[in-house]
Amino acid sequence: MTNHNSTKPIAVFDTGLGGLTVAAEIHRQLPHENLVFLADMARVPYASLSTTLIRRFSAECFDFLLGHDPKALVVACNTVSAVSLEETKERLTIPALGVIEPTAKAAFEATRNGRIGVIATNATVKRKAYDHSFEKLGAHIEVFSNGCPLLVPLVEEGWIEGEVPDKVVQHYLEPILAAGVDTLVLGCTHYEYFRPVLQRVMGEHVALINTPQVTAQELNRQLAERNELNHARSLGTIEIYSSDVNDTLERVAHDLFPDAWKDGRLSIHAAQIPPQTLLHALPHELQRN
Ligand code: DGL
């Protein structure tokens, strides 16, 4: 029997362009699902912010997405998954899925020598998010982490190829390479855009875990378990919202969803974050007309 939630959209959040790689993989694995994606590009990166602000900003974004009445929320951001996923899960009645747990599980399954490299934002590294996830799995893993603060701004600038990004990537990978890991976690969804150079620098013998793929698989599993997969014949729509719409967003959306773009199933919108209602609380003289 069809569940009445099945036609509702899947909400996907990231602070910026990284999470679009997760949304694209969800669309590839579950092409009949409708997706609503939100990027908070006006305020990315979150990683350098305090825990209080990361919590507040992400809660504002979740409220926006929940306004679309989704059947599931995917937090396609490691930093926000590390900081506020647990409290978000507690306040929601729909499944909320982060990227860290599926990625850690896949890395644990992939490693042969028990030495795993994790590159991530400083916020994720500082919170030892992956170390804790491996512990939860009961896995004895030696984790070698490095914070890579310059990579998110490079992606947001659309600068993912050439001498400068290559040098930055090489610099961040040096200590991980020296540690002799056989598996690398791209612990920030923005780093997916650097996959070719990351693989080149690490060498073909190192397994790069594919966060979009394992996250989409886990989402698929959870929706199937709840009998909430969309069995519509038509292909799903992709609504992309951002607190700031710019050319890079349009180009990346075009590259990641070529068919949906061509068929007119993809749309890009500006999102008011925090929602307009909060602005009404401002004194009248501070409000725009
Ligand atoms: N894509 C986010 C992540 O996975 C970037 C975080 C940020 O905004 O600093 O961590």
XYZ file of N, CA, C and O and ligand atoms in Angstrom, residues 14-15 44-47 77-79 121 152 188-190, ligand 1:
66
model
N 22.922 22.058 2.982
C 24.351 22.307 3.236
C 24.530 23.806 3.400
O 23.696 24.606 2.958
N 25.659 24.159 4.010
C 25.964 25.581 4.168
C 26.246 26.222 2.806
O 26.073 27.419 2.642
N 28.071 31.046 4.366
C 29.092 30.007 4.322
C 30.475 30.677 4.407
O 30.627 31.779 3.860
N 31.512 30.128 5.038
C 31.547 28.863 5.756
C 31.090 29.000 7.211
O 31.289 30.046 7.826
N 30.471 27.935 7.710
C 30.055 27.906 9.110
C 31.206 27.475 10.035
O 31.171 27.751 11.219
N 32.170 26.740 9.464
C 33.161 26.054 10.317
C 33.921 26.995 11.240
O 34.347 26.602 12.321
N 26.131 18.071 5.288
C 27.224 18.918 5.766
C 27.810 18.230 6.990
O 27.087 17.948 7.952
N 29.110 17.959 6.944
C 29.759 17.296 8.081
C 29.781 18.192 9.309
O 29.553 17.731 10.426
N 30.071 19.469 9.081
C 30.201 20.396 10.205
C 28.893 20.475 10.984
O 28.877 20.354 12.212
N 36.682 20.138 7.871
C 36.825 21.509 8.365
C 37.425 21.437 9.774
O 37.354 20.405 10.451
N 36.929 25.037 1.405
C 35.532 25.481 1.225
C 35.476 26.810 0.448
O 34.750 26.913 -0.558
N 34.186 16.616 4.454
C 33.463 17.864 4.195
C 32.897 17.686 2.793
O 33.641 17.307 1.873
N 31.613 17.924 2.629
C 31.002 17.610 1.333
C 31.543 18.495 0.198
O 31.468 18.120 -0.967
N 32.111 19.638 0.556
C 32.723 20.480 -0.481
C 33.908 19.782 -1.158
O 34.250 20.085 -2.301
N 30.087 21.287 3.352
C 30.334 21.632 4.723
C 30.886 20.385 5.451
O 30.608 19.284 4.998
C 31.122 22.914 4.833
C 31.095 23.514 6.207
C 31.296 25.013 6.321
O 30.401 25.779 5.941
O 32.320 25.428 6.874
O 31.504 20.439 6.477
